[in-house]
XYZ file of C-alpha atoms in Angstrom:
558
model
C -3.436 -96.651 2.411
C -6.651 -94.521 1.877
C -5.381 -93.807 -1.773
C -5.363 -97.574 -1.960
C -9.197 -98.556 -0.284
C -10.691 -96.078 -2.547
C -8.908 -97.232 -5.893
C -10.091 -100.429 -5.283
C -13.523 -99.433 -4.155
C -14.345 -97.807 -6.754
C -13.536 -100.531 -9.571
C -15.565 -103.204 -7.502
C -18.351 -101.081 -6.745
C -19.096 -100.691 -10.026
C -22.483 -102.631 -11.810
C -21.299 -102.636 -14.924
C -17.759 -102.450 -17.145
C -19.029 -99.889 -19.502
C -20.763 -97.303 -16.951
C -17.492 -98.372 -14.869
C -14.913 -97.482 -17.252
C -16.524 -95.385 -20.112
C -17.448 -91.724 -19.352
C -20.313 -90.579 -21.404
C -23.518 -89.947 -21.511
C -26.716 -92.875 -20.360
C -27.971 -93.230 -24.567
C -24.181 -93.269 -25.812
C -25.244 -97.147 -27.317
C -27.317 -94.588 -29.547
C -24.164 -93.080 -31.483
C -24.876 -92.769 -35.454
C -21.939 -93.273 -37.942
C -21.508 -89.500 -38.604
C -21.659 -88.228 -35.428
C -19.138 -91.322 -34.807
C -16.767 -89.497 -37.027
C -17.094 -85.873 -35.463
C -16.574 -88.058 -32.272
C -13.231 -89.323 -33.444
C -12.105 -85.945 -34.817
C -13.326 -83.949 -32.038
C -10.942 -86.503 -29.724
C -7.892 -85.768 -32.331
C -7.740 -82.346 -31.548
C -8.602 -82.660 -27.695
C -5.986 -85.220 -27.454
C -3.733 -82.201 -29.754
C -4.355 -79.437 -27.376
C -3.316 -81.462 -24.625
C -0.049 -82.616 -25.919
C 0.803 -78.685 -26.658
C -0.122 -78.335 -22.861
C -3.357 -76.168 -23.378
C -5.101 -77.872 -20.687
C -8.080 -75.205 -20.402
C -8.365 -75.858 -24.230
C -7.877 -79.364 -23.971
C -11.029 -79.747 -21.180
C -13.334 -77.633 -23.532
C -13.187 -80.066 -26.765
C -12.996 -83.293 -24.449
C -16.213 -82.309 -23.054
C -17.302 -81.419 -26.598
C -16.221 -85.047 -27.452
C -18.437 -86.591 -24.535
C -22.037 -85.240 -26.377
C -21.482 -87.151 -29.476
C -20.203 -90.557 -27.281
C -18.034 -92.100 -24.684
C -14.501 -91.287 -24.165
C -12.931 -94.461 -23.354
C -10.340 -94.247 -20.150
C -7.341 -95.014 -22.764
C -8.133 -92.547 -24.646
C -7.555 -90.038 -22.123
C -3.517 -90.521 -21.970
C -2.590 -87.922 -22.785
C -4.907 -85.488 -21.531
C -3.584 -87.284 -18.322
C -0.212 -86.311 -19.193
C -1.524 -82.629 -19.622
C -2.837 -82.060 -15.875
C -0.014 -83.793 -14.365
C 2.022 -81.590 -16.376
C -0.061 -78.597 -15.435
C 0.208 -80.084 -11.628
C 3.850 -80.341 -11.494
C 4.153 -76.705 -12.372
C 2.218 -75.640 -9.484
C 3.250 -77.851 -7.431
C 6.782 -77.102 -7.924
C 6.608 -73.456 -7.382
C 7.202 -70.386 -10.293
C 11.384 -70.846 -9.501
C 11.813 -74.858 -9.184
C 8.845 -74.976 -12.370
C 10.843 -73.117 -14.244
C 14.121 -74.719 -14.100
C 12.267 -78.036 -14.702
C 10.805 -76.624 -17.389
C 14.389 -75.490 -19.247
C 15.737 -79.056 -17.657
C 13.162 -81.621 -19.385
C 14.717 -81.057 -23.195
C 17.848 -81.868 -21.666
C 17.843 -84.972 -20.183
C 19.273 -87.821 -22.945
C 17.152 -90.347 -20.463
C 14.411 -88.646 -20.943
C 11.612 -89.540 -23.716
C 11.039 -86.977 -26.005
C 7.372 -87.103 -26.085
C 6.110 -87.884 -22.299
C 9.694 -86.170 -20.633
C 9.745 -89.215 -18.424
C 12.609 -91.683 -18.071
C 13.166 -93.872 -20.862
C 12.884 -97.400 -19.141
C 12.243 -99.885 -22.227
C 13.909 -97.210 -24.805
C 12.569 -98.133 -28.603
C 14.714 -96.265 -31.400
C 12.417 -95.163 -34.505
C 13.270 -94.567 -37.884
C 14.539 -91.099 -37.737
C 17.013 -92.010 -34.968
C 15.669 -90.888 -31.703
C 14.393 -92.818 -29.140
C 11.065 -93.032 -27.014
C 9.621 -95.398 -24.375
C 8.019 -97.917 -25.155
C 4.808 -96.698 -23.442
C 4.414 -93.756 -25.230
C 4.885 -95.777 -28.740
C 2.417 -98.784 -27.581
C -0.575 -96.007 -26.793
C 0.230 -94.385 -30.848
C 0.578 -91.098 -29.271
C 3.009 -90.415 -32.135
C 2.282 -89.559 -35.744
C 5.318 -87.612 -36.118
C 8.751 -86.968 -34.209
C 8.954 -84.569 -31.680
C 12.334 -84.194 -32.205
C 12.455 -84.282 -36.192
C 8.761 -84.197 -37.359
C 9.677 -87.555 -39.492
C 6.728 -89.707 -39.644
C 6.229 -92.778 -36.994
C 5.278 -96.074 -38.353
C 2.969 -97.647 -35.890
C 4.061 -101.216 -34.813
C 7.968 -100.193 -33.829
C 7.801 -101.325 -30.663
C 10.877 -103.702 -30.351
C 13.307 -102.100 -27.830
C 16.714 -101.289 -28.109
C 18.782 -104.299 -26.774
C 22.073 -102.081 -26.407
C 20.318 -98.957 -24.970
C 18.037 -100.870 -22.260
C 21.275 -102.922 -21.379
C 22.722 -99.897 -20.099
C 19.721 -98.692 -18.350
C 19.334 -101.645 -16.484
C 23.150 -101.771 -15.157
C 22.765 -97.554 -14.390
C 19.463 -97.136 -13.627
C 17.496 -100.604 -12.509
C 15.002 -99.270 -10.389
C 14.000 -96.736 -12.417
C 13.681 -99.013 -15.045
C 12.013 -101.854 -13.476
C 8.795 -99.197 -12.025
C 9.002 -98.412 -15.990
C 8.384 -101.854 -16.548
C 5.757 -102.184 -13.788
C 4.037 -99.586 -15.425
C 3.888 -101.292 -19.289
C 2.249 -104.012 -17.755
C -0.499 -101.955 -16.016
C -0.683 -100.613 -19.182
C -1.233 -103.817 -20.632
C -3.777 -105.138 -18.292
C -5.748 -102.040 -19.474
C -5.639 -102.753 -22.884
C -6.922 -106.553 -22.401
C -10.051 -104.934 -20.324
C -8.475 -106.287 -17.017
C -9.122 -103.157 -15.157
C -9.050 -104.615 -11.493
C -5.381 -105.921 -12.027
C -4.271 -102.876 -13.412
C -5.497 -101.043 -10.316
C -4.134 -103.340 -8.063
C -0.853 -103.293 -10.070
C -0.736 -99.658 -10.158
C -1.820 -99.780 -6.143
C 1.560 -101.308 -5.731
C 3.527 -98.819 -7.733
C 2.258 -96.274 -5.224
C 3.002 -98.011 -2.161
C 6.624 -98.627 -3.482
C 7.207 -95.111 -2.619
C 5.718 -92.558 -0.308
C 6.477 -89.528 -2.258
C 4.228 -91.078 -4.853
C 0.852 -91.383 -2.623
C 0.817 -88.274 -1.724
C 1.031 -86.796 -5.105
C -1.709 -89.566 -5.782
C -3.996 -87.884 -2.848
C -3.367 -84.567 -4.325
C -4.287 -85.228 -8.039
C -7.199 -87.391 -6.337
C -8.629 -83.978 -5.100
C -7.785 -81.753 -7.704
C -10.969 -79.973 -8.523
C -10.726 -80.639 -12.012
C -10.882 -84.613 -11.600
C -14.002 -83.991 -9.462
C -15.655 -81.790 -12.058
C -15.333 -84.445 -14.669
C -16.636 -87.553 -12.428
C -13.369 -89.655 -14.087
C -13.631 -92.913 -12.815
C -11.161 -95.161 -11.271
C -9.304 -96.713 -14.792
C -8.562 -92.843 -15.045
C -7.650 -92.635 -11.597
C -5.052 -95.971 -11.522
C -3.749 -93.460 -15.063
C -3.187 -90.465 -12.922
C -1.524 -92.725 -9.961
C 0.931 -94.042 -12.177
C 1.661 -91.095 -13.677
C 1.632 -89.536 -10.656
C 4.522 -91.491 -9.224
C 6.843 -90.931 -12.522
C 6.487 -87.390 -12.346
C 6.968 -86.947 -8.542
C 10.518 -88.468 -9.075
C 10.617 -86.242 -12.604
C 10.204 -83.190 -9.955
C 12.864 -84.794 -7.715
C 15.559 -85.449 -9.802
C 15.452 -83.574 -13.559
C 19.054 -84.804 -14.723
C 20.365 -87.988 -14.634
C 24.462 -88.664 -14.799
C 26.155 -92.142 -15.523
C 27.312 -93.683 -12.197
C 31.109 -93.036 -13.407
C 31.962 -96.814 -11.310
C 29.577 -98.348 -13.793
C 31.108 -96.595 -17.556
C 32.741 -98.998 -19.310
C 33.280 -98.506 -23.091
C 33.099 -102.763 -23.664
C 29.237 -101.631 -23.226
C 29.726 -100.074 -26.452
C 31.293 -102.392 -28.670
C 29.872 -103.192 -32.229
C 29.508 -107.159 -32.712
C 30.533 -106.849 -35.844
C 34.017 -105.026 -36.058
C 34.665 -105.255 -32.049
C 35.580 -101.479 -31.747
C 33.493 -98.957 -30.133
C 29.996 -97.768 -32.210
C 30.840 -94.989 -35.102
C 28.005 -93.499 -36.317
C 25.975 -96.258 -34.546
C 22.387 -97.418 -35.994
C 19.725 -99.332 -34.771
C 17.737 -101.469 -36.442
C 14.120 -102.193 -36.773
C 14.584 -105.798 -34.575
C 16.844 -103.518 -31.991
C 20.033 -104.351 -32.383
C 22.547 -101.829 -32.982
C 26.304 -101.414 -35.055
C 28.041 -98.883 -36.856
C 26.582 -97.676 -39.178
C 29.346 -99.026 -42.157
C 29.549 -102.316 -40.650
C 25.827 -102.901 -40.687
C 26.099 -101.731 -44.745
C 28.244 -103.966 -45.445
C 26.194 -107.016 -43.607
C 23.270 -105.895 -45.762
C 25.309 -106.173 -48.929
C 25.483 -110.352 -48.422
C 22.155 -110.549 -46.760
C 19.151 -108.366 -46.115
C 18.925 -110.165 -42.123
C 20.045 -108.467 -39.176
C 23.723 -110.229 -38.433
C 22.436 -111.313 -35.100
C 18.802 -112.369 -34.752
C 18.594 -112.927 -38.475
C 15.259 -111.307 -38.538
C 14.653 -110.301 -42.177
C 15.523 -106.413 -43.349
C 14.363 -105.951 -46.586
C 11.986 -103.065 -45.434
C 15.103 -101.606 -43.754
C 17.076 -102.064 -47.037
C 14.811 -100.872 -48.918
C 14.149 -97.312 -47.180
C 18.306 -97.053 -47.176
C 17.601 -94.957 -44.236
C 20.164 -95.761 -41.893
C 19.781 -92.962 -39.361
C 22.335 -92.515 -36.630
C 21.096 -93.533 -32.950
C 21.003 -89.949 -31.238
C 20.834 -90.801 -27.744
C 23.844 -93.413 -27.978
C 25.497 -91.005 -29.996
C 25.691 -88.430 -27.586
C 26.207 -90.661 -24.753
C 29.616 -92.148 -26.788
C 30.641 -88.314 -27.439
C 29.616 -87.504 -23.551
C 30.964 -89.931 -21.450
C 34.095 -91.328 -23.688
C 35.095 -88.167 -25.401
C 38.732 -89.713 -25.392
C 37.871 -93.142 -26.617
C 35.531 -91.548 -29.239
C 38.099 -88.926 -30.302
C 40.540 -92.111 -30.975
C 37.801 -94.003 -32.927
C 36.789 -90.561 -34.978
C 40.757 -90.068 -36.013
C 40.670 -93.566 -36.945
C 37.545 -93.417 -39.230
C 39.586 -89.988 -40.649
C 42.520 -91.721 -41.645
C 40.276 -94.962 -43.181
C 38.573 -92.369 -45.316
C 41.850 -89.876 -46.248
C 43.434 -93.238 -47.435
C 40.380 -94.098 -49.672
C 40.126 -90.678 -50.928
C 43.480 -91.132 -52.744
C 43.406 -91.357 -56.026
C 46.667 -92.415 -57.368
C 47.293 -95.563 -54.776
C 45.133 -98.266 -53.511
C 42.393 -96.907 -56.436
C 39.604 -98.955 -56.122
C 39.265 -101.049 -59.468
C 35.711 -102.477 -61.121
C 36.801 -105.461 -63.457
C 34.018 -105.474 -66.095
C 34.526 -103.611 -69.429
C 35.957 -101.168 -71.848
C 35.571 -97.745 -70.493
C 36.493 -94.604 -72.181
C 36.584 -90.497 -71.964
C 33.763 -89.021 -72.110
C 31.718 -92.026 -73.156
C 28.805 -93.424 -70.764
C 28.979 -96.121 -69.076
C 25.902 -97.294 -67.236
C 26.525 -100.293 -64.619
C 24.380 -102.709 -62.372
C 26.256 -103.415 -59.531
C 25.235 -106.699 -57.622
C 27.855 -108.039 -56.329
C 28.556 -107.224 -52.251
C 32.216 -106.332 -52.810
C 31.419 -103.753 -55.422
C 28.110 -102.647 -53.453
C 31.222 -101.769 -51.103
C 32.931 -99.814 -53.492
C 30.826 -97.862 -54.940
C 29.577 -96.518 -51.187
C 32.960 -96.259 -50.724
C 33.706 -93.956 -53.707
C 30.107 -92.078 -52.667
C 31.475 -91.360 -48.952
C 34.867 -89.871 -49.542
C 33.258 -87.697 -51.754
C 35.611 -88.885 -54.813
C 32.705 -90.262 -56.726
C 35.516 -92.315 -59.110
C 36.993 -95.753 -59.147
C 38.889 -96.976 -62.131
C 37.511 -99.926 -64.675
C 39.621 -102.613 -66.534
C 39.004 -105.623 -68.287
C 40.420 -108.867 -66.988
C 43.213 -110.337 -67.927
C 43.817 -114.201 -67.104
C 47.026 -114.219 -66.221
C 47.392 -110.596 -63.828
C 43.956 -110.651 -62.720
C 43.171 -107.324 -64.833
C 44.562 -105.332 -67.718
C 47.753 -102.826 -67.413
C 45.572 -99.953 -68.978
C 42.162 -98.608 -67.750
C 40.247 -95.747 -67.499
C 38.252 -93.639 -64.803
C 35.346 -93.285 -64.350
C 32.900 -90.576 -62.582
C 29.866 -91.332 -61.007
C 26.821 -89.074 -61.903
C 24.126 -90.973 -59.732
C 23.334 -94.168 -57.952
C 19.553 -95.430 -58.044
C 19.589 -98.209 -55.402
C 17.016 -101.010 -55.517
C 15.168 -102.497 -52.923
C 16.961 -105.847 -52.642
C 20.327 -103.399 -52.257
C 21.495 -103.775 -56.536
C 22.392 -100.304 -57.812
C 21.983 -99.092 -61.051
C 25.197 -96.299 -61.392
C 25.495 -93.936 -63.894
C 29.119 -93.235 -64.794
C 30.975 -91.584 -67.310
C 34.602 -91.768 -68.692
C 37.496 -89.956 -66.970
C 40.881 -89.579 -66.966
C 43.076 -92.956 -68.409
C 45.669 -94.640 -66.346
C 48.196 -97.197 -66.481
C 48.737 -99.790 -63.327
C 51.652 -99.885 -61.593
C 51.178 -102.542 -58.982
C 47.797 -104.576 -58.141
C 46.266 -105.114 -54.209
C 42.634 -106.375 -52.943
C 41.113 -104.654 -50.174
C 37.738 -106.036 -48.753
C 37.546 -108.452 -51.345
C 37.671 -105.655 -54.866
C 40.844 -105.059 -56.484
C 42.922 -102.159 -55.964
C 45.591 -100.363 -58.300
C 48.526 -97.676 -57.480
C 48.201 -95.987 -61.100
C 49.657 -92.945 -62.798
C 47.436 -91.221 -65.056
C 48.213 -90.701 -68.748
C 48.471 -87.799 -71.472
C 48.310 -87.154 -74.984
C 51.702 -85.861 -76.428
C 51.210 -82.532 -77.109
C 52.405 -81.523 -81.095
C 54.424 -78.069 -80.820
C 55.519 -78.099 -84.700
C 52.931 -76.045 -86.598
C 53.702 -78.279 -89.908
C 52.592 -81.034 -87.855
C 49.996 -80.153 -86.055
C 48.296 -78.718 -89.714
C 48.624 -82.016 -90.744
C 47.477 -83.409 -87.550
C 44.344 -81.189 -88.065
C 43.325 -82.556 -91.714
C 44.222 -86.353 -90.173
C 41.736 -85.175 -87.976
C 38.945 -83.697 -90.335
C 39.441 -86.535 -92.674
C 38.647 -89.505 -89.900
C 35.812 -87.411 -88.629
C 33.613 -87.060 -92.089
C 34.843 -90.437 -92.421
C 32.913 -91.824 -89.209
C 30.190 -88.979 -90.060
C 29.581 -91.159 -93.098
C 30.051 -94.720 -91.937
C 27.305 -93.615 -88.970
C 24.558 -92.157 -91.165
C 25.227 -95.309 -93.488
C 23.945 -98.048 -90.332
C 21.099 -99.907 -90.596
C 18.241 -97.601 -88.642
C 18.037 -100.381 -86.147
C 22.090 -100.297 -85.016
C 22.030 -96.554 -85.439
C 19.303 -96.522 -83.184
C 21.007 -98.639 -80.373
C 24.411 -96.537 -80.979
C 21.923 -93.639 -79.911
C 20.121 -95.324 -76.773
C 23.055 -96.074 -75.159
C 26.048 -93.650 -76.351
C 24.201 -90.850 -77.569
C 25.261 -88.856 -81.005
C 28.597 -88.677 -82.512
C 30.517 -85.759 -80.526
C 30.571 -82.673 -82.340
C 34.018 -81.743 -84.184
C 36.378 -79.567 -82.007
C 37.825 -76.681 -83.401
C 41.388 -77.214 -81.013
C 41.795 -80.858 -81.241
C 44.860 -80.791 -78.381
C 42.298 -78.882 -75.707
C 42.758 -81.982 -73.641
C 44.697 -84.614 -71.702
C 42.619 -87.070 -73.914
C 42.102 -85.552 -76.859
C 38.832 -85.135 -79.434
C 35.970 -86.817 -77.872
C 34.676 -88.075 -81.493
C 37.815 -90.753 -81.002
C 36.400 -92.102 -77.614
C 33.231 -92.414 -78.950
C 34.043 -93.965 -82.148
C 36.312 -96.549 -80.075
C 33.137 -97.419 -78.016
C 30.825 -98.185 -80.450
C 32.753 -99.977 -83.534
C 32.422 -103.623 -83.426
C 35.955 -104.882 -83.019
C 37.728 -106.908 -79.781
C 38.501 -105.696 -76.735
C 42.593 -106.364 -76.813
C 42.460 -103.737 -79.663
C 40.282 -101.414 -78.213
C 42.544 -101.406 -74.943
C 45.235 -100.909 -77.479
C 44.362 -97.659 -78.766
C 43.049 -97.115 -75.278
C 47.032 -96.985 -74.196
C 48.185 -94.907 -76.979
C 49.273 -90.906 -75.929
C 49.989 -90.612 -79.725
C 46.560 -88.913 -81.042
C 48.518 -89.430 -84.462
C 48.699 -93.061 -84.001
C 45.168 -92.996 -82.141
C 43.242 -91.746 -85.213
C 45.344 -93.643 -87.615
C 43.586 -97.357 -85.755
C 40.338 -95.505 -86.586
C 40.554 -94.896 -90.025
C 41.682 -98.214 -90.782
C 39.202 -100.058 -88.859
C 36.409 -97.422 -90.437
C 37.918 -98.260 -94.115
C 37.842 -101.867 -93.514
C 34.018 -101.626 -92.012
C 32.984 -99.750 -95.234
C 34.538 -101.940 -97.686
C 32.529 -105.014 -96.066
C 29.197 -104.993 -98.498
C 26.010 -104.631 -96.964
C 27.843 -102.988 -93.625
């Protein structure tokens, strides 16, 4: 009750709100612009010291900061955090410091940055999670965890993480609540609410006044006159650590576990890889993907997500993560095998091969794409997460839905856009011929089996093979150097040179790459391009060629 008479006291007392609640020197009004600036950097590295727990440090550049101006009570958060830190050790005693001390990393309630129970958990970019105190004062530039940068302004909690707080922990997180607002009172200037606020915190709990009472008459707080905004800091603080000293670990009543809790919205099964977003809601990580591919909204408050699209940073939740792994190890095993077999069965490439119905592709050849479309957005992650990096491409075909013959092709990169288009680099693999046709998740599929040149043993034949060969290659040589600079030009830009001549024409499943290249770039219809495409004759292959070349050169002005 004393703790409580002199709180108050001391705020009412008071003449005036800035020799009240600013500590500083009478002529502070009298601060010039530079010595402003040495006033704000001078704070930056108190406030530094403090958070690396070098208190003696900490209380030589604070009262360095209090000759060029005022030190405003908010300012002094985490300096606060510092002594009560410094007090708990003591306090405590060298044995039970020490274990709290290897404890305080451990606990997945705990925030990173203050080592005090969540209560209103907010998950940040990078994937971990703080309280939302600690995030609402900017006492983060970078991740304690991670050292990723901390946007300021992510303050929206985690709807699925503070759901399970409140049905395992509501006391704890109702005091953490309590103590937001006081720390919103202090922020709108409302000191005298925040103490009485703060007042009732105490009260709430014995254990907490008297660790009030002995922080009150530390003989640092003396030293430094702090007034009673610091004091209603160190209260509240005060209370939060006492039951930090009482209880350092915190288990899941095992009554209260129940894996329903988490369920993703969107696919009903329980969180893999689970990721929150900026507006705090959270799904799997895939699921969420593939909502973004339609719309850049979250799927369940529909606040917008282009920011979030745009990064592509879709970091995995750590704290739920470990919970899921923790507490349903069985459940998550189950769910992990599951994922497994999704992925071995997308991985194959000879059944259920994933099929892009666009254009001609060949061996070897380039074939840059812009993918917009949210089935092939799919895909193409698809492809990039197994690790196959291939999916097949065909032209359509009216009746079957796409041709019998295609061709491979391997992805070199993917440049992703903000609005979540792609621009994929691919070239030309193996060739293949369909067997039977399937959709999964709205793209076509294909079992295929892959084709191969018939390999000439006869020497006769292959010698003749080989001049074939020769001949059709100066051929194209000449027909190339004869375009018009400007189509010669575009032949370069977007299929590079003409493939140097191969000295063992066979080396191959596909044969010379001069063919491919020649097939990609002479103006003539698809059909017979797929044509030729089919062919595992490279007889018959270069044969097309050299007709189609002859007929090019014998149209005047070609």
């Amino acid at each position: 009750m004393s703790t409580t008479m002199s709180l108050q006291t001391s705020v009412e007392d008071a003449p005036e709100e800035r020799s009240s609640f600013f500590i500083g020197t009478a002529d502070s009004d009298n601060v010039s612009e530079e010595e402003g600036h040495h006033h704000q950097l001078v704070l930056q590295k108190a406030n530094a010291l403090a958070s690396e727990n070098c208190l003696r440090e900490a209380i030589y550049w604070f009262s360095v900061a209090l000759r060029y101006g005022p030190v405003r009570p908010e300012q002094l958060s985490t300096f606060v955090e510092c002594i009560l830190r410094n007090f708990k050790t003591i306090a405590a005693g060298p044995e039970e410091s020490a274990q709290i001390r290897d404890n305080s990393g451990n606990d997945v309630f705990d925030c990173p940055n203050c080592h005090n129970f969540l209560g209103e958990a907010v998950t940040v970019a990078c994937g971990h999670t703080y309280c939302k105190r600690c995030l609402q004062r900017r006492l983060l530039s970078k991740c304690k965890l991670c050292r990723e940068a901390v946007k300021g302004g992510e303050e929206k909690v985690s709807v699925v993480l503070c759901g399970l707080l409140d049905k395992w922990f509501p006391d704890e997180l109702k005091k953490s609540k309590t103590l937001c607002e006081v720390d919103e009172l202090c922020r709108r200037k409302r000191y005298q609410e925040a103490v009485s606020l703060a007042t009732n915190v105490i009260q709430s709990g014995n254990d907490g006044a008297q660790n009030c009472n002995c922080i009150r008459d530390n003989s640092f707080v003396n030293k430094t006159e702090m007034h009673s905004l610091l004091l209603c800091l160190v209260a509240t603080k005060g209370f939060k650590q006492q039951a930090a000293i009482a209880k350092t670990y915190r288990s899941v009543p095992v009554d209260l576990l129940d894996a329903s809790d988490f369920e993703c919205s969107l696919c009903m099964r329980l969180f893999f890889e689970p990721v929150t977003t900026p507006c705090g809601h959270t799904f799997c990580k895939n699921c969420l993907e593939r909502c973004l591919d339609h719309t850049p909204q979250c799927p369940l408050c529909k606040e917008s997500l282009k920011e979030y699209l745009a990064c592509r940073k879709y970091m995995v939740t750590a704290v739920l993560d470990t919970l899921i792994k923790q507490y349903l190890s069985q459940e998550y095993a189950e769910r992990a095998k599951a994922h497994l077999d999704e992925t071995k069965e997308l991985s194959d490439l000879s059944k259920n091969v994933p099929i892009f119905v666009c254009t001609m592709a060949y061996p070897t050849v380039p074939c840059p794409l812009h993918v917009f479309e949210p089935r092939y957005r799919l895909m193409i992650r698809r492809c990039m997460d197994t690790g196959t990096r291939q999916f097949g491409m065909c032209i359509n075909d009216p009746q079957k839905g796409f041709a019998d013959y295609g061709c491979m092709l391997i992805i070199r990169s993917v440049h992703f856009l903000p609005d979540g288009r792609s621009v994929v680099d691919t070239i030309g693999g193996k060739r293949f011929r369909v067997l039977s046709r399937g959709v999964k998740d709205g793209y076509r599929t294909a079992d295929i089996e892959h084709l191969e040149d018939t390999k000439v043993e006869d020497s006769d034949e292959l010698e003749r093979l080989q001049e074939l060969h020769d001949a059709v290659y100066e051929q194209a040589r000449v027909w190339f150097q004869n375009l018009k600079i400007r189509f010669h030009n575009q032949i370069l830009q977007h299929f590079g040179p003409m493939p140097e001549r191969e000295a063992d024409i066979q080396a191959t499943p596909n044969g010379p790459a001069c063919c491919w290249w020649l097939l990609a770039v002479l103006p003539i219809d698809p059909r017979y391009q797929l044509s030729v495409l089919s062919m595992t004759s490279l007889k018959e292959r270069l044969v097309k060629i050299q007709h189609i070349l002859t007929y090019l050169q014998s149209i005047p002005n070609n």
